[in-house]
PDB file of C-alpha atoms in Angstrom:
ATOM      1  CA  UNK A 397     -48.433  36.941-113.423  1.00  0.00           C
ATOM      2  CA  UNK A 398     -46.781  33.641-114.314  1.00  0.00           C
ATOM      3  CA  UNK A 399     -43.464  32.702-112.760  1.00  0.00           C
ATOM      4  CA  UNK A 400     -41.305  29.844-114.002  1.00  0.00           C
ATOM      5  CA  UNK A 401     -39.352  27.998-111.338  1.00  0.00           C
ATOM      6  CA  UNK A 402     -37.953  24.485-111.030  1.00  0.00           C
ATOM      7  CA  UNK A 403     -39.346  23.508-114.413  1.00  0.00           C
ATOM      8  CA  UNK A 404     -42.894  24.483-113.418  1.00  0.00           C
ATOM      9  CA  UNK A 405     -45.088  27.520-114.067  1.00  0.00           C
ATOM     10  CA  UNK A 406     -46.718  29.153-111.056  1.00  0.00           C
ATOM     11  CA  UNK A 407     -49.528  31.706-110.948  1.00  0.00           C
ATOM     12  CA  UNK A 408     -48.662  34.638-108.674  1.00  0.00           C
ATOM     13  CA  UNK A 409     -50.904  37.557-107.665  1.00  0.00           C
ATOM     14  CA  UNK A 410     -48.869  40.701-107.140  1.00  0.00           C
ATOM     15  CA  UNK A 411     -49.728  44.006-105.540  1.00  0.00           C
ATOM     16  CA  UNK A 412     -48.426  47.024-103.681  1.00  0.00           C
ATOM     17  CA  UNK A 413     -45.596  49.417-104.518  1.00  0.00           C
ATOM     18  CA  UNK A 414     -42.958  47.885-106.755  1.00  0.00           C
ATOM     19  CA  UNK A 415     -40.178  49.047-104.433  1.00  0.00           C
ATOM     20  CA  UNK A 416     -41.869  47.887-101.231  1.00  0.00           C
ATOM     21  CA  UNK A 417     -40.419  45.246 -98.942  1.00  0.00           C
ATOM     22  CA  UNK A 418     -41.499  41.875-100.404  1.00  0.00           C
ATOM     23  CA  UNK A 419     -44.018  39.597 -98.683  1.00  0.00           C
ATOM     24  CA  UNK A 420     -44.565  36.031 -99.929  1.00  0.00           C
ATOM     25  CA  UNK A 421     -48.068  34.725 -99.130  1.00  0.00           C
ATOM     26  CA  UNK A 422     -48.738  30.970 -99.116  1.00  0.00           C
ATOM     27  CA  UNK A 423     -52.302  29.624 -99.108  1.00  0.00           C
ATOM     28  CA  UNK A 424     -53.749  26.426 -97.661  1.00  0.00           C
ATOM     29  CA  UNK A 425     -56.113  23.593 -98.612  1.00  0.00           C
ATOM     30  CA  UNK A 426     -58.440  23.704-100.495  1.00  0.00           C
ATOM     31  CA  UNK A 427     -58.015  27.367-101.340  1.00  0.00           C
ATOM     32  CA  UNK A 428     -55.740  29.405-103.594  1.00  0.00           C
ATOM     33  CA  UNK A 429     -53.926  32.750-103.564  1.00  0.00           C
ATOM     34  CA  UNK A 430     -57.263  34.578-103.544  1.00  0.00           C
ATOM     35  CA  UNK A 431     -57.601  33.838 -99.841  1.00  0.00           C
ATOM     36  CA  UNK A 432     -55.306  36.811 -99.233  1.00  0.00           C
ATOM     37  CA  UNK A 433     -57.396  39.334-101.175  1.00  0.00           C
ATOM     38  CA  UNK A 434     -58.988  40.851 -98.069  1.00  0.00           C
ATOM     39  CA  UNK A 435     -55.651  40.970 -96.228  1.00  0.00           C
ATOM     40  CA  UNK A 436     -53.363  42.544 -98.823  1.00  0.00           C
ATOM     41  CA  UNK A 437     -54.944  46.033 -99.133  1.00  0.00           C
ATOM     42  CA  UNK A 438     -53.699  46.931 -95.645  1.00  0.00           C
ATOM     43  CA  UNK A 439     -50.249  45.582 -96.467  1.00  0.00           C
ATOM     44  CA  UNK A 440     -50.133  47.598 -99.687  1.00  0.00           C
ATOM     45  CA  UNK A 441     -51.239  50.743 -97.870  1.00  0.00           C
ATOM     46  CA  UNK A 442     -48.310  50.242 -95.494  1.00  0.00           C
ATOM     47  CA  UNK A 443     -45.902  50.131 -98.442  1.00  0.00           C
ATOM     48  CA  UNK A 444     -45.352  46.385 -98.724  1.00  0.00           C
ATOM     49  CA  UNK A 445     -45.097  44.501-102.009  1.00  0.00           C
ATOM     50  CA  UNK A 446     -47.032  41.230-101.951  1.00  0.00           C
ATOM     51  CA  UNK A 447     -46.632  38.038-103.946  1.00  0.00           C
ATOM     52  CA  UNK A 448     -49.476  35.567-103.366  1.00  0.00           C
ATOM     53  CA  UNK A 449     -48.516  32.205-104.835  1.00  0.00           C
ATOM     54  CA  UNK A 450     -50.781  29.477-106.202  1.00  0.00           C
ATOM     55  CA  UNK A 451     -48.679  26.598-104.986  1.00  0.00           C
ATOM     56  CA  UNK A 452     -47.782  23.229-106.506  1.00  0.00           C
ATOM     57  CA  UNK A 453     -50.902  21.401-107.607  1.00  0.00           C
ATOM     58  CA  UNK A 454     -53.003  24.561-107.534  1.00  0.00           C
ATOM     59  CA  UNK A 455     -51.278  26.286-110.441  1.00  0.00           C
ATOM     60  CA  UNK A 456     -52.298  24.339-113.585  1.00  0.00           C
ATOM     61  CA  UNK A 457     -48.742  24.640-114.900  1.00  0.00           C
ATOM     62  CA  UNK A 458     -47.296  23.161-111.708  1.00  0.00           C
ATOM     63  CA  UNK A 459     -49.284  19.962-111.310  1.00  0.00           C
ATOM     64  CA  UNK A 460     -47.084  16.845-111.392  1.00  0.00           C
ATOM     65  CA  UNK A 461     -48.922  13.536-111.081  1.00  0.00           C
ATOM     66  CA  UNK A 462     -46.646  11.563-108.757  1.00  0.00           C
ATOM     67  CA  UNK A 463     -47.612  11.660-105.082  1.00  0.00           C
ATOM     68  CA  UNK A 464     -43.983  11.914-103.972  1.00  0.00           C
ATOM     69  CA  UNK A 465     -43.700  15.174-105.922  1.00  0.00           C
ATOM     70  CA  UNK A 466     -45.750  16.789-103.130  1.00  0.00           C
ATOM     71  CA  UNK A 467     -43.426  16.046-100.226  1.00  0.00           C
ATOM     72  CA  UNK A 468     -42.653  18.951 -97.905  1.00  0.00           C
ATOM     73  CA  UNK A 469     -39.066  19.441 -99.185  1.00  0.00           C
ATOM     74  CA  UNK A 470     -40.446  19.888-102.721  1.00  0.00           C
ATOM     75  CA  UNK A 471     -43.021  22.438-101.541  1.00  0.00           C
ATOM     76  CA  UNK A 472     -40.378  24.377 -99.621  1.00  0.00           C
ATOM     77  CA  UNK A 473     -38.057  24.320-102.633  1.00  0.00           C
ATOM     78  CA  UNK A 474     -40.890  25.745-104.757  1.00  0.00           C
ATOM     79  CA  UNK A 475     -41.253  28.752-102.464  1.00  0.00           C
ATOM     80  CA  UNK A 476     -37.514  29.388-102.549  1.00  0.00           C
ATOM     81  CA  UNK A 477     -37.456  28.906-106.315  1.00  0.00           C
ATOM     82  CA  UNK A 478     -40.250  31.408-106.859  1.00  0.00           C
ATOM     83  CA  UNK A 479     -38.368  33.951-104.744  1.00  0.00           C
ATOM     84  CA  UNK A 480     -35.314  33.320-106.912  1.00  0.00           C
ATOM     85  CA  UNK A 481     -37.338  33.802-110.090  1.00  0.00           C
ATOM     86  CA  UNK A 482     -38.772  37.044-108.731  1.00  0.00           C
ATOM     87  CA  UNK A 483     -35.296  38.296-107.880  1.00  0.00           C
ATOM     88  CA  UNK A 484     -36.167  38.465-104.178  1.00  0.00           C
ATOM     89  CA  UNK A 485     -33.244  37.638-101.929  1.00  0.00           C
ATOM     90  CA  UNK A 486     -35.108  37.945 -98.624  1.00  0.00           C
ATOM     91  CA  UNK A 487     -38.823  38.280 -97.903  1.00  0.00           C
ATOM     92  CA  UNK A 488     -41.364  38.468 -95.140  1.00  0.00           C
ATOM     93  CA  UNK A 489     -43.172  35.130 -95.152  1.00  0.00           C
ATOM     94  CA  UNK A 490     -46.849  34.488 -94.383  1.00  0.00           C
ATOM     95  CA  UNK A 491     -48.554  31.098 -94.617  1.00  0.00           C
ATOM     96  CA  UNK A 492     -51.979  29.731 -93.718  1.00  0.00           C
ATOM     97  CA  UNK A 493     -52.873  26.071 -93.150  1.00  0.00           C
ATOM     98  CA  UNK A 494     -50.631  23.965 -95.452  1.00  0.00           C
ATOM     99  CA  UNK A 495     -49.015  27.229 -96.498  1.00  0.00           C
ATOM    100  CA  UNK A 496     -47.942  27.628 -92.882  1.00  0.00           C
ATOM    101  CA  UNK A 497     -46.203  24.238 -92.978  1.00  0.00           C
ATOM    102  CA  UNK A 498     -44.301  25.341 -96.084  1.00  0.00           C
ATOM    103  CA  UNK A 499     -43.459  28.612 -94.364  1.00  0.00           C
ATOM    104  CA  UNK A 500     -42.178  26.847 -91.238  1.00  0.00           C
ATOM    105  CA  UNK A 501     -40.039  24.620 -93.449  1.00  0.00           C
ATOM    106  CA  UNK A 502     -38.573  27.503 -95.437  1.00  0.00           C
ATOM    107  CA  UNK A 503     -37.854  29.597 -92.335  1.00  0.00           C
ATOM    108  CA  UNK A 504     -36.129  26.656 -90.636  1.00  0.00           C
ATOM    109  CA  UNK A 505     -34.084  25.478 -93.622  1.00  0.00           C
ATOM    110  CA  UNK A 506     -33.264  28.830 -95.200  1.00  0.00           C
ATOM    111  CA  UNK A 507     -33.406  31.569 -92.537  1.00  0.00           C
ATOM    112  CA  UNK A 508     -31.235  33.773 -94.740  1.00  0.00           C
ATOM    113  CA  UNK A 509     -34.194  34.025 -97.135  1.00  0.00           C
ATOM    114  CA  UNK A 510     -36.780  34.977 -94.480  1.00  0.00           C
ATOM    115  CA  UNK A 511     -36.955  38.361 -92.762  1.00  0.00           C
ATOM    116  CA  UNK A 512     -39.966  37.497 -90.605  1.00  0.00           C
ATOM    117  CA  UNK A 513     -42.523  34.696 -90.397  1.00  0.00           C
ATOM    118  CA  UNK A 514     -46.243  34.926 -89.709  1.00  0.00           C
ATOM    119  CA  UNK A 515     -47.759  31.437 -89.489  1.00  0.00           C
ATOM    120  CA  UNK A 516     -51.549  31.250 -89.487  1.00  0.00           C
ATOM    121  CA  UNK A 517     -53.641  28.427 -88.003  1.00  0.00           C
ATOM    122  CA  UNK A 518     -51.080  25.597 -88.270  1.00  0.00           C
ATOM    123  CA  UNK A 519     -48.201  25.604 -85.749  1.00  0.00           C
ATOM    124  CA  UNK A 520     -44.699  24.263 -86.164  1.00  0.00           C
ATOM    125  CA  UNK A 521     -44.853  20.597 -87.319  1.00  0.00           C
ATOM    126  CA  UNK A 522     -43.107  19.446 -84.140  1.00  0.00           C
ATOM    127  CA  UNK A 523     -45.854  21.080 -82.079  1.00  0.00           C
ATOM    128  CA  UNK A 524     -48.439  19.197 -84.115  1.00  0.00           C
ATOM    129  CA  UNK A 525     -46.523  15.975 -83.549  1.00  0.00           C
ATOM    130  CA  UNK A 526     -46.496  16.619 -79.801  1.00  0.00           C
ATOM    131  CA  UNK A 527     -50.238  17.230 -79.742  1.00  0.00           C
ATOM    132  CA  UNK A 528     -51.029  14.143 -81.804  1.00  0.00           C
ATOM    133  CA  UNK A 529     -48.954  12.035 -79.416  1.00  0.00           C
ATOM    134  CA  UNK A 530     -50.393  13.451 -76.190  1.00  0.00           C
ATOM    135  CA  UNK A 531     -53.837  14.940 -76.785  1.00  0.00           C
ATOM    136  CA  UNK A 532     -56.812  12.711 -77.704  1.00  0.00           C
ATOM    137  CA  UNK A 533     -58.754  15.788 -78.774  1.00  0.00           C
ATOM    138  CA  UNK A 534     -56.123  16.647 -81.366  1.00  0.00           C
ATOM    139  CA  UNK A 535     -56.231  13.086 -82.656  1.00  0.00           C
ATOM    140  CA  UNK A 536     -59.978  13.481 -83.117  1.00  0.00           C
ATOM    141  CA  UNK A 537     -59.572  16.836 -84.836  1.00  0.00           C
ATOM    142  CA  UNK A 538     -57.052  15.334 -87.266  1.00  0.00           C
ATOM    143  CA  UNK A 539     -59.084  12.215 -88.079  1.00  0.00           C
ATOM    144  CA  UNK A 540     -60.189  13.670 -91.430  1.00  0.00           C
ATOM    145  CA  UNK A 541     -56.630  13.258 -92.735  1.00  0.00           C
ATOM    146  CA  UNK A 542     -57.125   9.485 -92.982  1.00  0.00           C
ATOM    147  CA  UNK A 543     -59.864  10.034 -95.577  1.00  0.00           C
ATOM    148  CA  UNK A 544     -57.837  12.615 -97.496  1.00  0.00           C
ATOM    149  CA  UNK A 545     -54.989  10.110 -97.857  1.00  0.00           C
ATOM    150  CA  UNK A 546     -57.238   7.561 -99.627  1.00  0.00           C
ATOM    151  CA  UNK A 547     -56.770   7.881-103.414  1.00  0.00           C
ATOM    152  CA  UNK A 548     -60.056   7.873-105.227  1.00  0.00           C
ATOM    153  CA  UNK A 549     -62.278   7.604-102.158  1.00  0.00           C
ATOM    154  CA  UNK A 550     -61.497  11.122-100.932  1.00  0.00           C
ATOM    155  CA  UNK A 551     -62.218  12.572-104.371  1.00  0.00           C
ATOM    156  CA  UNK A 552     -65.478  10.641-104.560  1.00  0.00           C
ATOM    157  CA  UNK A 553     -66.635  11.831-101.141  1.00  0.00           C
ATOM    158  CA  UNK A 554     -65.638  15.472-101.603  1.00  0.00           C
ATOM    159  CA  UNK A 555     -66.945  15.833-105.163  1.00  0.00           C
ATOM    160  CA  UNK A 556     -70.251  13.956-104.788  1.00  0.00           C
ATOM    161  CA  UNK A 557     -73.437  15.977-105.314  1.00  0.00           C
ATOM    162  CA  UNK A 558     -71.600  18.807-107.070  1.00  0.00           C
ATOM    163  CA  UNK A 559     -69.010  19.059-104.320  1.00  0.00           C
ATOM    164  CA  UNK A 560     -71.419  19.245-101.383  1.00  0.00           C
ATOM    165  CA  UNK A 561     -68.898  17.935 -98.835  1.00  0.00           C
ATOM    166  CA  UNK A 562     -66.224  20.274-100.145  1.00  0.00           C
ATOM    167  CA  UNK A 563     -68.610  23.201 -99.756  1.00  0.00           C
ATOM    168  CA  UNK A 564     -69.441  22.179 -96.202  1.00  0.00           C
ATOM    169  CA  UNK A 565     -65.727  22.002 -95.426  1.00  0.00           C
ATOM    170  CA  UNK A 566     -65.365  25.591 -96.641  1.00  0.00           C
ATOM    171  CA  UNK A 567     -68.446  26.834 -94.824  1.00  0.00           C
ATOM    172  CA  UNK A 568     -66.511  29.192 -92.573  1.00  0.00           C
ATOM    173  CA  UNK A 569     -65.054  31.309 -95.381  1.00  0.00           C
ATOM    174  CA  UNK A 570     -68.233  33.335 -95.896  1.00  0.00           C
ATOM    175  CA  UNK A 571     -71.359  33.310 -98.025  1.00  0.00           C
ATOM    176  CA  UNK A 572     -72.177  30.978-100.912  1.00  0.00           C
ATOM    177  CA  UNK A 573     -70.220  33.076-103.389  1.00  0.00           C
ATOM    178  CA  UNK A 574     -67.135  32.969-101.168  1.00  0.00           C
ATOM    179  CA  UNK A 575     -67.437  29.203-100.819  1.00  0.00           C
ATOM    180  CA  UNK A 576     -67.888  28.763-104.582  1.00  0.00           C
ATOM    181  CA  UNK A 577     -64.787  30.826-105.244  1.00  0.00           C
ATOM    182  CA  UNK A 578     -62.682  28.068-103.688  1.00  0.00           C
ATOM    183  CA  UNK A 579     -64.857  25.034-104.297  1.00  0.00           C
ATOM    184  CA  UNK A 580     -65.361  25.442-108.034  1.00  0.00           C
ATOM    185  CA  UNK A 581     -61.668  25.188-109.017  1.00  0.00           C
ATOM    186  CA  UNK A 582     -61.406  22.047-106.873  1.00  0.00           C
ATOM    187  CA  UNK A 583     -64.296  20.373-108.721  1.00  0.00           C
ATOM    188  CA  UNK A 584     -61.857  19.524-111.467  1.00  0.00           C
ATOM    189  CA  UNK A 585     -60.729  16.019-110.431  1.00  0.00           C
ATOM    190  CA  UNK A 586     -57.101  16.619-111.422  1.00  0.00           C
ATOM    191  CA  UNK A 587     -56.989  19.764-109.295  1.00  0.00           C
ATOM    192  CA  UNK A 588     -58.475  18.098-106.231  1.00  0.00           C
ATOM    193  CA  UNK A 589     -56.201  15.075-106.554  1.00  0.00           C
ATOM    194  CA  UNK A 590     -53.152  17.336-106.753  1.00  0.00           C
ATOM    195  CA  UNK A 591     -54.286  19.229-103.656  1.00  0.00           C
ATOM    196  CA  UNK A 592     -54.964  15.990-101.767  1.00  0.00           C
ATOM    197  CA  UNK A 593     -51.522  14.718-102.751  1.00  0.00           C
ATOM    198  CA  UNK A 594     -50.098  17.127-100.191  1.00  0.00           C
ATOM    199  CA  UNK A 595     -51.720  14.923 -97.534  1.00  0.00           C
ATOM    200  CA  UNK A 596     -50.801  11.675 -99.296  1.00  0.00           C
ATOM    201  CA  UNK A 597     -47.132  12.637 -99.514  1.00  0.00           C
ATOM    202  CA  UNK A 598     -46.995  13.792 -95.898  1.00  0.00           C
ATOM    203  CA  UNK A 599     -44.721  11.713 -93.670  1.00  0.00           C
ATOM    204  CA  UNK A 600     -43.555  11.783 -90.105  1.00  0.00           C
ATOM    205  CA  UNK A 601     -39.985  11.850 -91.365  1.00  0.00           C
ATOM    206  CA  UNK A 602     -40.531  15.046 -93.349  1.00  0.00           C
ATOM    207  CA  UNK A 603     -42.465  16.690 -90.521  1.00  0.00           C
ATOM    208  CA  UNK A 604     -39.748  15.865 -87.984  1.00  0.00           C
ATOM    209  CA  UNK A 605     -37.089  17.208 -90.352  1.00  0.00           C
ATOM    210  CA  UNK A 606     -38.430  20.768 -89.999  1.00  0.00           C
ATOM    211  CA  UNK A 607     -35.993  22.335 -87.582  1.00  0.00           C
ATOM    212  CA  UNK A 608     -36.223  25.081 -84.996  1.00  0.00           C
ATOM    213  CA  UNK A 609     -37.046  28.517 -86.394  1.00  0.00           C
ATOM    214  CA  UNK A 610     -34.812  31.417 -85.456  1.00  0.00           C
ATOM    215  CA  UNK A 611     -36.359  34.291 -87.391  1.00  0.00           C
ATOM    216  CA  UNK A 612     -38.805  36.732 -85.729  1.00  0.00           C
ATOM    217  CA  UNK A 613     -42.097  34.848 -85.716  1.00  0.00           C
ATOM    218  CA  UNK A 614     -45.773  35.433 -85.028  1.00  0.00           C
ATOM    219  CA  UNK A 615     -48.160  32.494 -84.762  1.00  0.00           C
ATOM    220  CA  UNK A 616     -51.857  33.332 -85.173  1.00  0.00           C
ATOM    221  CA  UNK A 617     -54.402  30.778 -83.959  1.00  0.00           C
ATOM    222  CA  UNK A 618     -58.168  30.932 -83.546  1.00  0.00           C
ATOM    223  CA  UNK A 619     -60.000  29.241 -80.697  1.00  0.00           C
ATOM    224  CA  UNK A 620     -62.762  27.829 -82.923  1.00  0.00           C
ATOM    225  CA  UNK A 621     -60.369  26.077 -85.272  1.00  0.00           C
ATOM    226  CA  UNK A 622     -61.844  22.650 -86.055  1.00  0.00           C
ATOM    227  CA  UNK A 623     -58.471  21.220 -87.091  1.00  0.00           C
ATOM    228  CA  UNK A 624     -55.952  22.640 -84.592  1.00  0.00           C
ATOM    229  CA  UNK A 625     -56.443  22.465 -80.840  1.00  0.00           C
ATOM    230  CA  UNK A 626     -54.928  24.485 -78.029  1.00  0.00           C
ATOM    231  CA  UNK A 627     -52.350  21.841 -77.105  1.00  0.00           C
ATOM    232  CA  UNK A 628     -50.706  22.124 -80.523  1.00  0.00           C
ATOM    233  CA  UNK A 629     -51.032  25.903 -80.567  1.00  0.00           C
ATOM    234  CA  UNK A 630     -49.417  26.396 -77.165  1.00  0.00           C
ATOM    235  CA  UNK A 631     -46.616  23.916 -77.945  1.00  0.00           C
ATOM    236  CA  UNK A 632     -45.477  26.034 -80.875  1.00  0.00           C
ATOM    237  CA  UNK A 633     -43.372  28.412 -78.770  1.00  0.00           C
ATOM    238  CA  UNK A 634     -40.901  25.654 -77.897  1.00  0.00           C
ATOM    239  CA  UNK A 635     -39.806  25.456 -81.532  1.00  0.00           C
ATOM    240  CA  UNK A 636     -38.975  29.127 -82.114  1.00  0.00           C
ATOM    241  CA  UNK A 637     -35.777  30.697 -80.816  1.00  0.00           C
ATOM    242  CA  UNK A 638     -36.306  34.118 -82.395  1.00  0.00           C
ATOM    243  CA  UNK A 639     -38.609  36.829 -81.097  1.00  0.00           C
ATOM    244  CA  UNK A 640     -41.977  35.070 -80.757  1.00  0.00           C
ATOM    245  CA  UNK A 641     -45.553  36.279 -80.491  1.00  0.00           C
ATOM    246  CA  UNK A 642     -48.628  34.094 -80.047  1.00  0.00           C
ATOM    247  CA  UNK A 643     -51.901  35.743 -81.028  1.00  0.00           C
ATOM    248  CA  UNK A 644     -55.247  34.093 -80.270  1.00  0.00           C
ATOM    249  CA  UNK A 645     -58.322  35.282 -82.177  1.00  0.00           C
ATOM    250  CA  UNK A 646     -61.405  34.583 -80.087  1.00  0.00           C
ATOM    251  CA  UNK A 647     -64.534  33.293 -81.790  1.00  0.00           C
ATOM    252  CA  UNK A 648     -62.867  32.851 -85.178  1.00  0.00           C
ATOM    253  CA  UNK A 649     -62.799  29.626 -87.207  1.00  0.00           C
ATOM    254  CA  UNK A 650     -59.935  27.984 -89.103  1.00  0.00           C
ATOM    255  CA  UNK A 651     -60.455  30.300 -92.085  1.00  0.00           C
ATOM    256  CA  UNK A 652     -58.710  33.295 -90.539  1.00  0.00           C
ATOM    257  CA  UNK A 653     -57.701  35.207 -93.722  1.00  0.00           C
ATOM    258  CA  UNK A 654     -61.325  35.192 -94.894  1.00  0.00           C
ATOM    259  CA  UNK A 655     -63.084  35.611 -91.561  1.00  0.00           C
ATOM    260  CA  UNK A 656     -60.735  38.019 -89.765  1.00  0.00           C
ATOM    261  CA  UNK A 657     -58.632  39.780 -92.425  1.00  0.00           C
ATOM    262  CA  UNK A 658     -58.332  42.992 -90.406  1.00  0.00           C
ATOM    263  CA  UNK A 659     -56.804  41.490 -87.255  1.00  0.00           C
ATOM    264  CA  UNK A 660     -54.613  39.223 -89.358  1.00  0.00           C
ATOM    265  CA  UNK A 661     -53.328  42.108 -91.462  1.00  0.00           C
ATOM    266  CA  UNK A 662     -52.568  44.030 -88.265  1.00  0.00           C
ATOM    267  CA  UNK A 663     -50.603  41.070 -86.908  1.00  0.00           C
ATOM    268  CA  UNK A 664     -48.642  40.727 -90.136  1.00  0.00           C
ATOM    269  CA  UNK A 665     -47.837  44.426 -90.204  1.00  0.00           C
ATOM    270  CA  UNK A 666     -46.803  44.420 -86.563  1.00  0.00           C
ATOM    271  CA  UNK A 667     -44.405  41.593 -87.312  1.00  0.00           C
ATOM    272  CA  UNK A 668     -43.080  42.971 -90.583  1.00  0.00           C
ATOM    273  CA  UNK A 669     -42.521  46.502 -89.374  1.00  0.00           C
ATOM    274  CA  UNK A 670     -41.960  46.106 -85.650  1.00  0.00           C
ATOM    275  CA  UNK A 671     -39.591  43.197 -85.157  1.00  0.00           C
ATOM    276  CA  UNK A 672     -35.850  43.303 -85.186  1.00  0.00           C
ATOM    277  CA  UNK A 673     -34.531  41.254 -88.063  1.00  0.00           C
ATOM    278  CA  UNK A 674     -32.655  38.071 -87.425  1.00  0.00           C
TER     279      UNK A 674
END
């Protein structure tokens, strides 16, 4: 379905019983709402109503050109605006990768809109900041961001040879068909540039502005994540004051929703149905 919010048109995949408790699902880079397809059947079976959003830059009708249009406050406002347009006052919130950053921001700034939070792969921005300042291994893991912030060069590198580098980046999501599902939409230069603008608009000021989260929260991390190390993952707890659970998936890569949808769905359900609400 298409949802109009904040002057933009977003693509949203819906599922589950119409009267179920709402769950807003936020994808990461360089994927789209389809990354939740293997996770949502279990949520629907449990009676939850899901809304998987193609976020700013990924929805063709929500693709502004200015880099500053992709700052974290804008992305957070999009999520809140889509909830408004859907008539959802309060939702369970799930985010992976960049979607997790948006989810942390929404839960911190607007806790009245968030029943529970399940953040996947990426910890609270302050935990990432701590790791980048103290852990050389995290600095090495995050070195790719410098390329992504280079207008033109990043697109050239990722799209060369029919997107070979982009496909390698997505190698952990599954077979060639699974990789193509995400890589092909990004082969449109405008789409990739919009997705990369999330990195180009990122600033220490915006990351530091994400406050402590007080809603019941689960953070899911995998020990073979190429982008997020243990220092950042373990630092996350210090930035949550609500009921907090830290789940480590052994032997799983960064692409948790694709690689381990069963354990992730179980963690989401445990949080949605088992935690006291803030």
